[in-house]
Amino acid sequence: MSSFNNKYQEELIANAAYIGSPGKGILAADESTGTIGKRLASISVENIETNRRALRELLFTTPGAFDCLSGVILFEETLYQKTAAGKPFVELLKEGGVLPGIKVDKGTIELAGTNGETTTQGLDGLGQRCQKYYEAGARFAKWRAVIKIGPNEPSELAIHENAYGLARYAVICQENGLVPIVEPEILVDGSHDINKCAEVTERVLAACYKALNDHHVLLEGTLLKPNMVTPGSDSPKVAPEVIAEYTIKALQRTVPAAVPAVVFLSGGQSEEQATLNLNAMNKFKGKKPWALSFSFGRALQQSTLKAWGGKDENIKKAQDAFISRCKANSQATLGTYKGDSTLGEGASESLHVKDYKY
Amino acid sequence: MSSFKSKYEDELIANAAYIGSPGKGILAADESTGTIGKRFANIKVENNESNRRVLRELLFTAPGCLECLSGVILFEETLYQKTAAGVPFVEVLKKGGVLPGIKVDKGTVELPGTNGETTTQGLDDLGQRCKKYYEAGARFAKWRAVLKIGPNEPSPLSIHENAYGLARYAVICQENGLVPIVEPEILVDGSHDIAKCADVTERVLAACYKALSDHHVLLEGTLLKPNMVTPGSDAPKVAAEVIAQHTVRALLRTVPAAVPAIVFLSGGQSEEEASVNLNAMNKLQGKKPWSLTFSYGRALQQSTLKAWGGKDENIAKAQAALLVRCKANSEATLGKYQGNANLGDGASESLHVKDYKY
């Protein structure tokens, strides 16, 4: 094979396929300490370890949530945290049939000589870190590459560096038993139209799959976490059906069918928008040789956070908001979402933050 | 989209899809004058224009055969030839629901500094030639790139040159209304095993699709003509199911679902082998987001040529032999081929010629 010979091969293939199970998707709960601080600040909650632990416990113990989730991405700190009763989060997830995942990149830094374009760090000692995470119970990983659209962007350099960084990360993960989520996020910022987004998305994804091939990555043991193809944030909106058509066409043109599942990021979309768009994709008639599911962070947690406000007495209300979004997205993976979920406060709120940094 | 905007876009998409119609495939009758000369020598027929015309008329008027075909690839001379009754071949084909195709490459030349590796010529003024061919009735084209497996082959140079040559040819075709068949043939010569062939095939196809993306080719308006994944000609044979598994896996890992059909070349396989292998692929369970069909030259014509021997009185016999192979391959595209009880003389004969040059 063009992929290298790996003792974890069967496991990688099984885990990647499992993540794409119908009716399930990923909760991205891997906000770094800095980023979760911004979220907590917006609901006037102090950014301390115990609050971060309490938030994640709220999410992971929501009754029924695990039926809608095949994986949860964690930040390193969370991988080692426990419930108030002392049960490791990782065990809680596993008991619930949810694979624990781990964010392994170390953020972006600017590429010299470009107009604010970036590459992603985190390759140094990555193998050893992956090994440790596997021992702690993680079974998949995530690495976010960031690309932007502009008059001269993305440059060839930005595309190449990000694609080859992703590929190197991916093969190191596989060497250590972790399914790599390949995330080449093209930011929604800008006034470009949907055609421009499609063009850039296709170019970036083609480069990614060439890089993955060069690096002998086993595609059957990977996942893709792309942006949906949409107009820029400063451009007029279009219907979910249009987003679905452009997105699937882009994927048909670039993502080999060996990839078991595509787990979309939500970018700046509101909870409801993200769900409606995912639903439209699963209703779309046409070739779709991969599962189309979600890996949502903000688009799963926004109304939950608002409902919680850091107060114990709000936990039940917050969990109700959370299960509502989980169920909506679970239905969206089946194309059966009717748009009738009880919209929690904030569910329609755009979550777009210009030049978003995790 | 990342493809350029061609005025022929809808037509290209429709024609490419038509070629992949269930139960149909391509007859490769585009042997150059030199190559058809070698075939004629085998059956002691003089290589003159009249005989070349008679052979092709025999093929195109064989009762029942056009129903099994969606396309026929022609050499330039044949594009302008007519039946004895004066009907242009192109019209005979069109009336029979068969798209005429045209070979547009000008053969291979060696790459200096390599161990006998080659690139393909034919780009000069290709646009004008394509326009002319379109006016003459052609609706698809073919360009054969050749790679070989050896201790240090294929080299990165050979892969790059052949992939980018194919991509440039492909976009020029689309600019002029012709569906390009992308043919990166990896020769079967050698003693390597099937795993090696798979590895090389995946690497070559990944390079091809990157090149096609770079050149803004509309994948929905292309076809792929690859080798099947098999052991080398000097290595022990394997079962058809093994060939099917390795081949489909290689394609799943590299060929985007936007490509409507894959039309295999027969390489040195006998008529029967080529049908049985294609059949096995269509019986294989699993993802196959493109049609899997044939584009056979030798593997459709071998027993026909033997039966004809250049004699008018043998024409009916020869046409019957062709129909047997056409039907066999038509059934193979549906996974319904039972294996042939009526093997024509030569149907099991290997058609392998070392270092085959068209």
XYZ file of C-alpha atoms in Angstrom:
716
model
C 0.000 0.000 0.000
C 1.069 3.541 -0.235
C 0.336 3.783 3.486
C 3.039 2.580 5.851
C 2.625 -0.682 7.718
C 1.154 0.066 11.086
C 0.365 -2.172 14.061
C -2.663 0.002 14.845
C -4.117 -0.309 11.356
C -7.309 -2.257 12.178
C -8.040 -0.136 15.231
C -7.564 3.129 13.351
C -9.926 1.995 10.616
C -12.549 0.820 13.126
C -12.375 3.984 15.227
C -12.522 6.328 12.268
C -15.540 4.462 10.896
C -17.219 4.504 14.312
C -16.963 8.267 14.529
C -19.011 8.462 11.333
C -21.834 6.307 12.737
C -25.263 7.485 11.566
C -26.900 9.751 14.135
C -23.640 10.625 15.844
C -20.910 13.229 15.687
C -18.239 15.009 17.676
C -18.454 17.549 20.469
C -15.415 19.801 20.206
C -14.753 20.655 23.838
C -11.035 21.265 23.374
C -10.909 24.998 23.993
C -7.498 25.923 25.317
C -7.285 27.607 28.702
C -7.031 31.010 27.041
C -9.978 30.427 24.748
C -12.295 28.958 27.366
C -11.391 32.009 29.416
C -13.072 34.197 26.779
C -16.191 32.034 26.862
C -16.346 32.082 30.644
C -15.758 35.841 30.630
C -18.762 36.314 28.364
C -20.944 34.703 31.044
C -19.069 36.365 33.902
C -17.492 33.158 35.184
C -13.961 33.051 36.592
C -11.452 31.136 34.501
C -10.167 28.659 37.093
C -9.574 24.942 36.882
C -12.577 24.021 38.957
C -14.947 26.018 36.735
C -13.436 24.495 33.619
C -13.944 21.074 35.199
C -17.507 21.888 36.203
C -18.403 23.013 32.683
C -17.079 19.849 31.083
C -18.776 17.685 33.699
C -22.033 19.477 32.919
C -21.630 18.576 29.261
C -20.481 14.984 29.723
C -23.174 14.050 32.249
C -26.092 15.473 30.270
C -28.650 12.664 30.116
C -28.937 11.306 26.581
C -26.087 13.343 25.130
C -23.843 10.355 24.579
C -26.436 8.735 22.314
C -25.754 11.597 19.893
C -21.974 11.612 20.182
C -19.303 9.281 18.820
C -16.416 11.412 20.052
C -15.443 14.356 22.206
C -12.293 16.378 21.588
C -10.542 17.377 24.786
C -7.835 19.834 25.741
C -4.897 18.239 27.542
C -5.972 19.439 30.974
C -9.406 17.878 30.563
C -7.985 14.515 29.541
C -6.788 14.078 33.105
C -9.761 15.597 34.943
C -12.503 13.738 36.822
C -16.104 14.220 37.822
C -16.838 15.672 41.255
C -17.442 12.070 42.376
C -13.938 11.151 41.229
C -14.545 9.326 37.944
C -12.069 10.169 35.173
C -13.787 11.923 32.291
C -12.135 9.503 29.910
C -13.827 6.570 31.629
C -17.172 8.339 31.630
C -16.889 8.862 27.895
C -15.786 5.321 27.161
C -18.602 3.866 29.234
C -20.986 5.971 27.199
C -19.637 4.663 23.878
C -17.865 7.915 23.118
C -14.259 8.001 21.916
C -12.030 10.528 23.701
C -10.005 12.753 21.414
C -7.185 15.174 22.118
C -6.148 18.476 20.603
C -2.430 18.178 19.878
C -1.491 21.321 17.977
C 0.202 24.245 19.680
C -1.556 27.053 17.900
C -0.654 29.143 14.869
C 2.249 31.452 14.145
C 2.687 33.859 11.269
C 4.541 32.963 8.133
C 7.175 35.594 7.487
C 6.770 37.476 4.243
C 3.049 36.804 3.950
C 0.105 39.050 4.644
C -0.736 37.606 8.044
C -0.943 34.020 6.909
C -0.075 31.327 9.425
C 1.221 27.847 9.902
C 0.519 25.553 12.864
C 3.057 24.421 15.465
C 3.204 21.218 17.473
C 5.321 18.674 15.627
C 8.228 18.606 18.088
C 8.037 15.509 20.262
C 4.559 14.865 18.893
C 5.125 11.122 18.743
C 5.857 10.865 22.445
C 2.907 13.087 23.320
C 0.580 10.954 21.210
C 1.848 7.844 22.934
C 1.110 9.384 26.323
C -2.357 10.456 25.218
C -3.101 6.980 23.878
C -2.103 5.544 27.275
C -4.429 8.036 28.944
C -7.298 6.742 26.793
C -7.380 9.051 23.777
C -8.187 7.373 20.476
C -8.224 10.297 18.069
C -6.501 13.633 17.729
C -7.116 17.007 16.216
C -4.821 19.629 14.628
C -6.193 22.882 13.283
C -4.560 24.511 10.271
C -5.854 27.963 9.371
C -6.106 29.498 5.911
C -7.621 32.805 4.941
C -9.133 34.214 1.769
C -7.921 37.572 0.537
C -6.865 39.302 -2.662
C -3.606 37.330 -2.718
C -4.535 34.701 -0.192
C -4.176 31.887 0.352
C -0.668 31.913 -1.067
C 1.010 28.801 -2.433
C 3.293 28.891 0.591
C 0.412 28.947 3.084
C -1.347 26.087 1.329
C 1.812 23.998 1.099
C 2.976 24.558 4.670
C -0.412 23.877 6.191
C -1.067 20.817 4.025
C 2.322 19.270 4.766
C 2.108 20.128 8.458
C -1.234 18.331 8.602
C 0.194 15.334 6.790
C 3.174 15.025 9.091
C 0.909 15.326 12.144
C -1.424 12.725 10.669
C 1.181 10.053 10.116
C 2.715 10.595 13.559
C -0.731 10.121 15.096
C -1.274 6.905 13.188
C 2.120 5.582 14.288
C 0.815 5.952 17.842
C -2.726 4.625 17.518
C -4.602 7.911 17.235
C -6.993 8.633 14.349
C -5.955 12.070 13.060
C -8.691 14.592 12.330
C -7.320 16.653 9.456
C -8.632 20.202 9.865
C -7.736 22.751 7.164
C -10.045 25.581 8.223
C -10.550 28.294 5.645
C -11.798 31.256 7.655
C -15.197 32.679 6.729
C -13.934 36.249 7.192
C -14.262 38.398 4.099
C -16.622 39.712 1.464
C -15.960 37.036 -1.129
C -18.818 35.060 -2.649
C -19.519 31.339 -2.376
C -17.770 30.603 -5.667
C -14.533 31.992 -4.329
C -14.871 29.916 -1.180
C -15.494 26.828 -3.307
C -12.447 27.484 -5.444
C -10.178 27.959 -2.457
C -11.632 24.994 -0.582
C -11.049 22.706 -3.555
C -7.492 23.932 -3.987
C -6.693 23.500 -0.307
C -8.271 20.054 -0.022
C -6.488 18.847 -3.173
C -3.195 19.953 -1.637
C -4.049 18.203 1.636
C -4.766 14.878 0.004
C -1.616 15.085 -2.079
C 0.362 15.732 1.092
C -1.357 12.881 2.935
C -0.516 10.566 0.055
C 3.115 11.710 0.014
C 3.344 10.985 3.742
C 1.869 7.479 3.413
C -1.130 8.224 5.597
C -3.799 5.499 5.767
C -6.858 7.439 4.606
C -9.278 4.837 5.956
C -7.938 5.724 9.407
C -8.414 9.499 9.167
C -11.247 12.004 9.383
C -11.613 15.344 7.619
C -12.828 18.448 9.467
C -13.373 21.098 6.803
C -15.279 24.357 6.672
C -18.571 24.260 4.827
C -18.507 26.170 1.549
C -20.309 29.450 2.219
C -20.146 33.116 1.227
C -17.780 35.264 3.312
C -19.038 36.747 6.572
C -19.483 40.161 4.963
C -21.378 38.786 1.991
C -25.086 38.170 1.507
C -26.234 34.860 2.928
C -27.496 31.964 0.838
C -29.888 29.099 1.551
C -28.710 25.888 3.261
C -29.438 23.962 0.066
C -26.953 26.135 -1.820
C -24.330 25.653 0.881
C -24.978 21.927 0.762
C -24.586 21.732 -3.010
C -21.361 23.726 -3.157
C -19.880 21.919 -0.180
C -20.610 18.435 -1.424
C -19.371 19.263 -4.909
C -16.097 20.505 -3.438
C -15.737 17.312 -1.426
C -16.636 15.110 -4.410
C -13.827 16.793 -6.321
C -11.146 16.343 -3.710
C -11.836 13.891 -0.870
C -11.122 10.253 -1.729
C -13.910 7.838 -0.837
C -11.463 5.929 1.367
C -12.031 8.638 4.007
C -14.887 7.273 6.164
C -16.341 10.527 7.446
C -16.314 14.270 7.045
C -16.988 16.075 10.349
C -17.712 19.741 9.638
C -16.525 22.613 11.732
C -19.119 25.252 12.483
C -16.907 28.333 11.986
C -18.905 31.401 12.968
C -22.297 29.851 12.277
C -25.051 30.042 14.868
C -26.189 26.785 16.458
C -29.307 26.679 14.305
C -27.544 27.582 11.057
C -24.902 24.914 11.557
C -27.581 22.300 12.140
C -29.711 23.392 9.178
C -26.714 23.348 6.861
C -25.618 19.899 7.993
C -29.169 18.683 7.563
C -29.325 20.067 4.022
C -26.159 18.172 3.176
C -27.595 14.911 4.347
C -30.750 15.515 2.327
C -28.775 16.372 -0.803
C -29.167 13.867 -3.653
C -25.836 12.929 -5.158
C -22.687 10.940 -4.562
C -21.646 11.107 -0.901
C -19.243 8.245 -0.261
C -18.373 9.449 3.271
C -20.560 10.048 6.302
C -21.328 13.778 6.739
C -21.418 14.692 10.391
C -20.455 17.389 12.853
C -17.530 18.394 14.991
C -19.030 21.456 16.609
C -17.706 23.522 19.467
C -19.473 26.827 19.714
C -22.404 25.551 17.689
C -23.131 22.923 20.350
C -22.306 24.872 23.486
C -23.449 28.465 22.989
C -26.911 28.304 24.492
C -25.705 25.809 27.098
C -23.119 28.282 28.330
C -25.650 31.097 28.447
C -28.129 28.965 30.366
C -25.478 27.860 32.878
C -23.949 31.221 33.694
C -21.637 29.427 36.107
C -24.430 28.646 38.595
C -25.117 25.174 39.997
C -28.862 25.866 40.131
C -28.783 26.340 36.331
C -27.145 23.018 35.527
C -30.370 21.255 34.597
C -31.465 24.139 32.358
C -28.046 24.160 30.727
C -28.147 20.430 30.143
C -31.594 20.768 28.562
C -30.160 23.311 26.140
C -27.244 21.014 25.387
C -29.320 17.909 24.695
C -31.543 19.966 22.443
C -28.578 20.855 20.201
C -27.163 17.320 20.388
C -30.441 15.831 19.219
C -30.855 18.430 16.498
C -27.425 17.644 15.078
C -27.944 13.921 15.458
C -31.058 14.281 13.300
C -29.166 16.484 10.887
C -26.713 13.645 10.209
C -29.728 11.650 9.052
C -31.296 14.513 7.097
C -34.363 14.355 9.357
C -34.053 17.621 11.276
C -37.294 19.561 11.079
C -35.937 22.802 12.489
C -38.322 22.513 15.379
C -35.960 22.117 18.281
C -36.613 24.451 21.201
C -34.266 27.252 20.408
C -32.318 28.074 23.504
C -31.374 31.699 24.052
C -28.593 32.394 21.671
C -29.263 29.477 19.332
C -29.746 31.781 16.386
C -26.952 34.080 17.382
C -24.093 34.260 14.967
C -20.951 33.019 16.605
C -18.688 34.753 14.139
C -15.690 36.472 15.609
C -13.449 38.165 13.050
C -10.095 36.452 12.604
C -11.043 33.890 15.211
C -8.230 32.511 17.291
C -8.847 29.488 19.484
C -15.413 26.289 -8.730
C -11.765 25.532 -9.080
C -12.410 24.429 -12.652
C -12.282 27.075 -15.352
C -15.574 28.052 -16.900
C -15.883 26.131 -20.188
C -18.724 26.842 -22.562
C -18.882 23.107 -23.083
C -19.384 22.330 -19.414
C -22.831 20.682 -19.550
C -21.939 18.699 -22.660
C -18.691 17.445 -21.158
C -20.483 16.303 -18.016
C -23.253 14.574 -19.993
C -20.842 12.815 -22.368
C -18.527 11.635 -19.616
C -21.481 10.266 -17.673
C -22.864 8.583 -20.799
C -19.618 6.716 -21.357
C -20.073 5.160 -17.939
C -23.588 3.878 -18.713
C -24.300 0.473 -17.173
C -23.666 -2.323 -19.659
C -21.449 -0.237 -21.908
C -17.807 0.618 -22.371
C -15.195 1.715 -24.874
C -13.625 -0.066 -27.822
C -10.086 1.230 -28.225
C -9.569 1.042 -31.969
C -7.016 3.835 -32.102
C -3.939 1.844 -33.060
C -1.544 4.068 -34.946
C -0.549 3.093 -38.456
C 2.659 1.543 -37.165
C 0.961 -0.420 -34.436
C -1.884 -1.758 -36.554
C 0.844 -2.851 -38.921
C 2.172 -5.221 -36.267
C -1.318 -6.677 -35.746
C -1.729 -7.151 -39.474
C 1.659 -8.796 -39.735
C 0.456 -11.408 -37.224
C -2.407 -12.375 -39.494
C -0.466 -11.832 -42.705
C -2.451 -8.875 -43.911
C -0.845 -6.013 -45.810
C -0.765 -2.716 -43.931
C -2.461 -0.363 -46.373
C -5.224 2.187 -45.946
C -7.843 -0.019 -47.519
C -7.205 -2.910 -45.155
C -7.179 -0.592 -42.179
C -10.538 0.744 -43.359
C -11.951 -2.736 -43.893
C -10.949 -3.836 -40.387
C -12.598 -0.870 -38.741
C -15.729 -1.260 -40.846
C -15.851 -4.891 -39.736
C -15.712 -3.752 -36.115
C -18.199 -0.879 -36.333
C -20.844 -2.731 -38.326
C -20.680 -5.969 -36.345
C -24.301 -6.762 -35.452
C -25.163 -6.202 -31.816
C -21.816 -4.731 -30.844
C -22.637 -1.047 -30.754
C -25.281 -1.765 -28.056
C -22.425 -2.805 -25.766
C -20.398 0.298 -26.470
C -20.693 3.904 -25.321
C -17.561 5.034 -27.149
C -14.924 4.057 -29.685
C -11.467 5.614 -29.720
C -10.184 6.311 -33.217
C -6.853 7.130 -34.768
C -6.881 10.323 -36.828
C -6.992 8.528 -40.174
C -10.061 6.534 -39.135
C -11.963 9.656 -38.012
C -12.219 10.652 -41.678
C -12.851 7.214 -43.179
C -16.164 5.829 -44.458
C -17.850 2.486 -44.999
C -17.629 0.886 -48.426
C -21.130 2.316 -49.006
C -19.781 5.806 -48.268
C -21.181 6.442 -44.771
C -18.650 8.209 -42.548
C -17.613 6.006 -39.648
C -18.405 8.864 -37.306
C -22.011 8.762 -38.472
C -22.240 4.978 -38.142
C -21.116 5.332 -34.555
C -23.371 8.260 -33.708
C -26.404 6.496 -35.177
C -25.559 3.535 -33.017
C -25.483 5.711 -29.868
C -21.706 5.513 -29.658
C -19.541 8.559 -29.028
C -16.516 8.873 -31.322
C -13.229 9.511 -29.568
C -9.815 10.481 -30.883
C -6.274 9.634 -29.848
C -4.428 12.944 -29.620
C -1.022 12.146 -28.182
C 2.067 11.798 -30.349
C 3.742 8.931 -28.578
C 6.418 8.787 -25.900
C 9.970 10.107 -25.788
C 12.666 9.275 -23.258
C 13.448 11.515 -20.322
C 17.217 12.114 -20.263
C 18.943 11.103 -17.077
C 16.398 8.426 -16.282
C 16.575 4.694 -16.776
C 14.436 4.556 -19.890
C 11.504 6.439 -18.433
C 9.357 8.469 -20.807
C 7.056 11.416 -21.166
C 4.344 11.861 -23.789
C 4.358 14.399 -26.623
C 1.482 16.124 -28.365
C 0.757 19.429 -26.622
C 1.868 21.695 -29.470
C -1.189 23.229 -31.155
C -3.301 20.640 -29.409
C -6.101 23.178 -29.029
C -6.456 23.645 -32.778
C -6.322 19.915 -33.378
C -9.034 19.304 -30.780
C -11.230 21.937 -32.391
C -10.840 20.221 -35.745
C -11.646 16.834 -34.241
C -14.727 18.221 -32.517
C -15.912 19.600 -35.869
C -15.341 16.162 -37.396
C -17.632 14.651 -34.742
C -15.268 13.542 -31.954
C -16.583 14.054 -28.432
C -13.802 12.589 -26.326
C -10.042 12.205 -26.526
C -7.349 9.951 -25.236
C -3.696 10.549 -24.228
C -1.538 7.731 -22.980
C 1.157 8.413 -20.388
C 3.457 5.515 -19.593
C 5.218 4.661 -16.351
C 7.225 1.638 -15.382
C 8.057 -0.126 -12.153
C 11.696 -0.847 -11.436
C 14.163 -0.661 -8.564
C 14.232 3.144 -8.836
C 11.172 3.614 -10.980
C 8.933 5.395 -11.366
C 11.065 8.396 -10.446
C 9.533 11.592 -9.034
C 10.471 13.296 -12.318
C 8.624 10.764 -14.416
C 5.558 10.909 -12.188
C 5.527 14.697 -12.249
C 6.075 15.060 -15.984
C 3.479 12.510 -16.933
C 0.895 13.819 -14.457
C 1.330 17.430 -15.544
C 1.370 16.473 -19.224
C -1.934 14.687 -18.715
C -3.396 17.665 -16.896
C -2.395 20.152 -19.575
C -3.841 17.870 -22.280
C -7.019 17.472 -20.237
C -7.775 21.156 -19.858
C -7.017 21.873 -23.524
C -9.501 19.156 -24.491
C -12.175 20.634 -22.246
C -11.622 24.099 -23.711
C -12.530 22.510 -27.056
C -15.488 20.327 -26.105
C -13.716 16.978 -25.832
C -13.962 14.810 -22.698
C -10.359 13.877 -21.877
C -9.615 10.278 -20.951
C -6.732 10.500 -18.500
C -4.553 7.427 -19.002
C -1.535 6.965 -16.703
C -0.578 3.412 -17.631
C 1.806 1.690 -15.273
C 3.267 -1.123 -17.333
C 2.773 -4.640 -16.024
C 6.342 -5.610 -16.977
C 8.420 -6.848 -14.055
C 8.624 -9.330 -11.232
C 7.150 -7.103 -8.534
C 4.211 -8.256 -6.410
C 0.707 -6.816 -6.298
C 1.493 -4.727 -3.195
C 4.198 -2.917 -5.120
C 1.862 -2.260 -8.031
C -0.735 -0.904 -5.574
C 1.800 1.391 -3.969
C 2.945 2.809 -7.307
C -0.585 3.095 -8.680
C -1.720 5.066 -5.635
C 1.265 7.374 -5.841
C 0.784 7.991 -9.564
C -2.970 8.556 -9.323
C -2.548 10.961 -6.390
C -0.086 12.950 -8.477
C -2.485 12.954 -11.432
C -5.393 14.329 -9.432
C -3.216 17.011 -7.874
C -2.091 18.033 -11.343
C -5.673 18.044 -12.639
C -6.711 20.247 -9.715
C -3.788 22.622 -10.345
C -4.841 22.904 -13.991
C -8.499 23.634 -13.126
C -9.816 20.568 -14.917
C -13.533 19.834 -14.455
C -13.401 16.321 -13.024
C -17.061 15.642 -13.777
C -16.119 15.997 -17.449
C -13.215 13.550 -17.468
C -12.674 9.800 -17.464
C -9.831 7.788 -15.967
C -8.172 4.932 -17.851
C -5.872 3.224 -15.376
C -4.177 -0.143 -15.243
C -5.729 -2.674 -12.921
C -3.616 -3.430 -9.864
C -1.961 -6.777 -10.534
C 1.327 -8.584 -9.916
C 4.046 -7.972 -12.501
C 4.096 -10.066 -15.642
C 6.964 -12.190 -14.262
C 5.357 -12.725 -10.861
C 2.896 -15.443 -9.834
C -0.714 -14.734 -10.804
C -3.457 -14.046 -8.273
C -7.208 -14.535 -8.328
C -9.530 -12.029 -9.978
C -11.024 -11.135 -6.565
C -7.592 -10.156 -5.279
C -7.024 -7.946 -8.307
C -10.455 -6.433 -7.766
C -9.816 -5.668 -4.082
C -6.411 -4.098 -4.616
C -7.609 -2.109 -7.604
C -10.750 -0.721 -6.025
C -8.878 0.118 -2.833
C -6.267 2.049 -4.793
C -9.012 3.957 -6.595
C -10.909 4.692 -3.357
C -7.723 6.210 -1.988
C -7.035 8.503 -4.922
C -9.864 9.057 -7.411
C -12.404 11.711 -6.370
C -16.061 10.734 -6.592
C -16.634 13.598 -9.042
C -15.071 11.405 -11.753
C -18.072 9.620 -13.322
C -16.376 6.531 -14.694
C -13.221 4.525 -14.686
C -12.496 2.720 -17.947
C -9.767 0.155 -17.419
C -7.045 -0.599 -19.896
C -6.374 -4.270 -20.498
C -2.574 -4.081 -20.627
C -1.266 -7.501 -21.560
C -4.249 -9.424 -20.203
C -5.961 -12.008 -22.370
C -9.515 -11.283 -23.532
C -10.948 -13.618 -20.934
C -8.784 -12.381 -18.051
C -9.720 -8.791 -18.796
C -13.432 -9.650 -18.670
C -13.175 -11.799 -15.559
C -11.205 -9.145 -13.669
C -13.622 -6.377 -14.613
C -16.474 -8.598 -13.547
C -14.867 -9.239 -10.167
C -14.613 -5.500 -9.590
C -18.273 -4.973 -10.279
C -19.186 -7.802 -7.925
C -17.066 -6.411 -5.104
C -19.094 -5.130 -2.138
C -18.175 -1.730 -0.804
C -17.905 1.877 -1.852
C -17.506 2.453 -5.603
C -18.635 5.994 -6.395
C -17.727 5.747 -10.111
C -18.778 3.306 -12.832
C -16.185 0.626 -13.496
C -16.038 -0.304 -17.136
C -13.661 -1.106 -19.985
C -11.608 0.630 -22.628
C -10.115 -2.374 -24.330
C -8.107 -2.656 -27.516
C -6.356 -5.966 -27.734
C -8.687 -7.543 -25.201
C -11.658 -6.890 -27.500
C -10.076 -7.510 -30.892
C -7.650 -10.397 -30.555
C -9.905 -13.294 -31.510
C -11.715 -11.085 -34.034
C -8.457 -10.405 -35.845
C -7.520 -14.068 -35.852
C -10.946 -15.057 -37.176
C -10.809 -12.433 -39.959
C -7.296 -13.134 -41.236
C -7.873 -10.404 -43.819
C -10.440 -12.421 -45.785
C -13.878 -11.133 -46.765
C -15.413 -14.590 -46.405
C -14.408 -14.528 -42.721
C -16.066 -11.235 -41.892
C -19.222 -12.714 -40.359
C -17.151 -15.138 -38.264
C -14.928 -12.289 -37.108
C -17.912 -10.122 -36.220
C -19.397 -12.996 -34.218
C -16.146 -13.248 -32.270
C -16.265 -9.533 -31.531
C -19.841 -9.790 -30.311
C -18.824 -12.525 -27.870
C -16.234 -10.276 -26.282
C -18.487 -7.199 -26.354
C -21.258 -9.066 -24.568
C -18.839 -10.568 -22.066
C -17.516 -7.144 -21.136
C -20.961 -5.598 -21.118
C -22.012 -8.240 -18.582
C -18.816 -7.681 -16.655
C -19.753 -4.031 -16.098
C -22.857 -5.356 -14.351
C -21.014 -8.059 -12.414
C -22.997 -10.690 -14.308
C -20.361 -12.340 -16.449
C -20.405 -16.114 -15.975
C -17.188 -16.909 -17.794
C -17.198 -17.931 -21.366
C -17.902 -21.403 -22.601
C -17.255 -20.330 -26.186
C -13.723 -19.122 -25.997
C -12.699 -17.859 -29.405
C -9.315 -19.008 -30.633
C -6.922 -16.778 -28.736
C -9.328 -15.570 -26.030
C -7.165 -16.990 -23.260
C -3.945 -16.023 -24.887
C -1.922 -13.548 -22.973
C -1.516 -10.366 -24.957
C 1.508 -9.269 -23.002
C 4.316 -7.827 -25.058
C 7.289 -6.666 -22.999
C 7.726 -2.908 -22.907
C 4.690 -2.506 -25.135
C 4.716 0.462 -27.472
C 1.558 1.421 -29.298
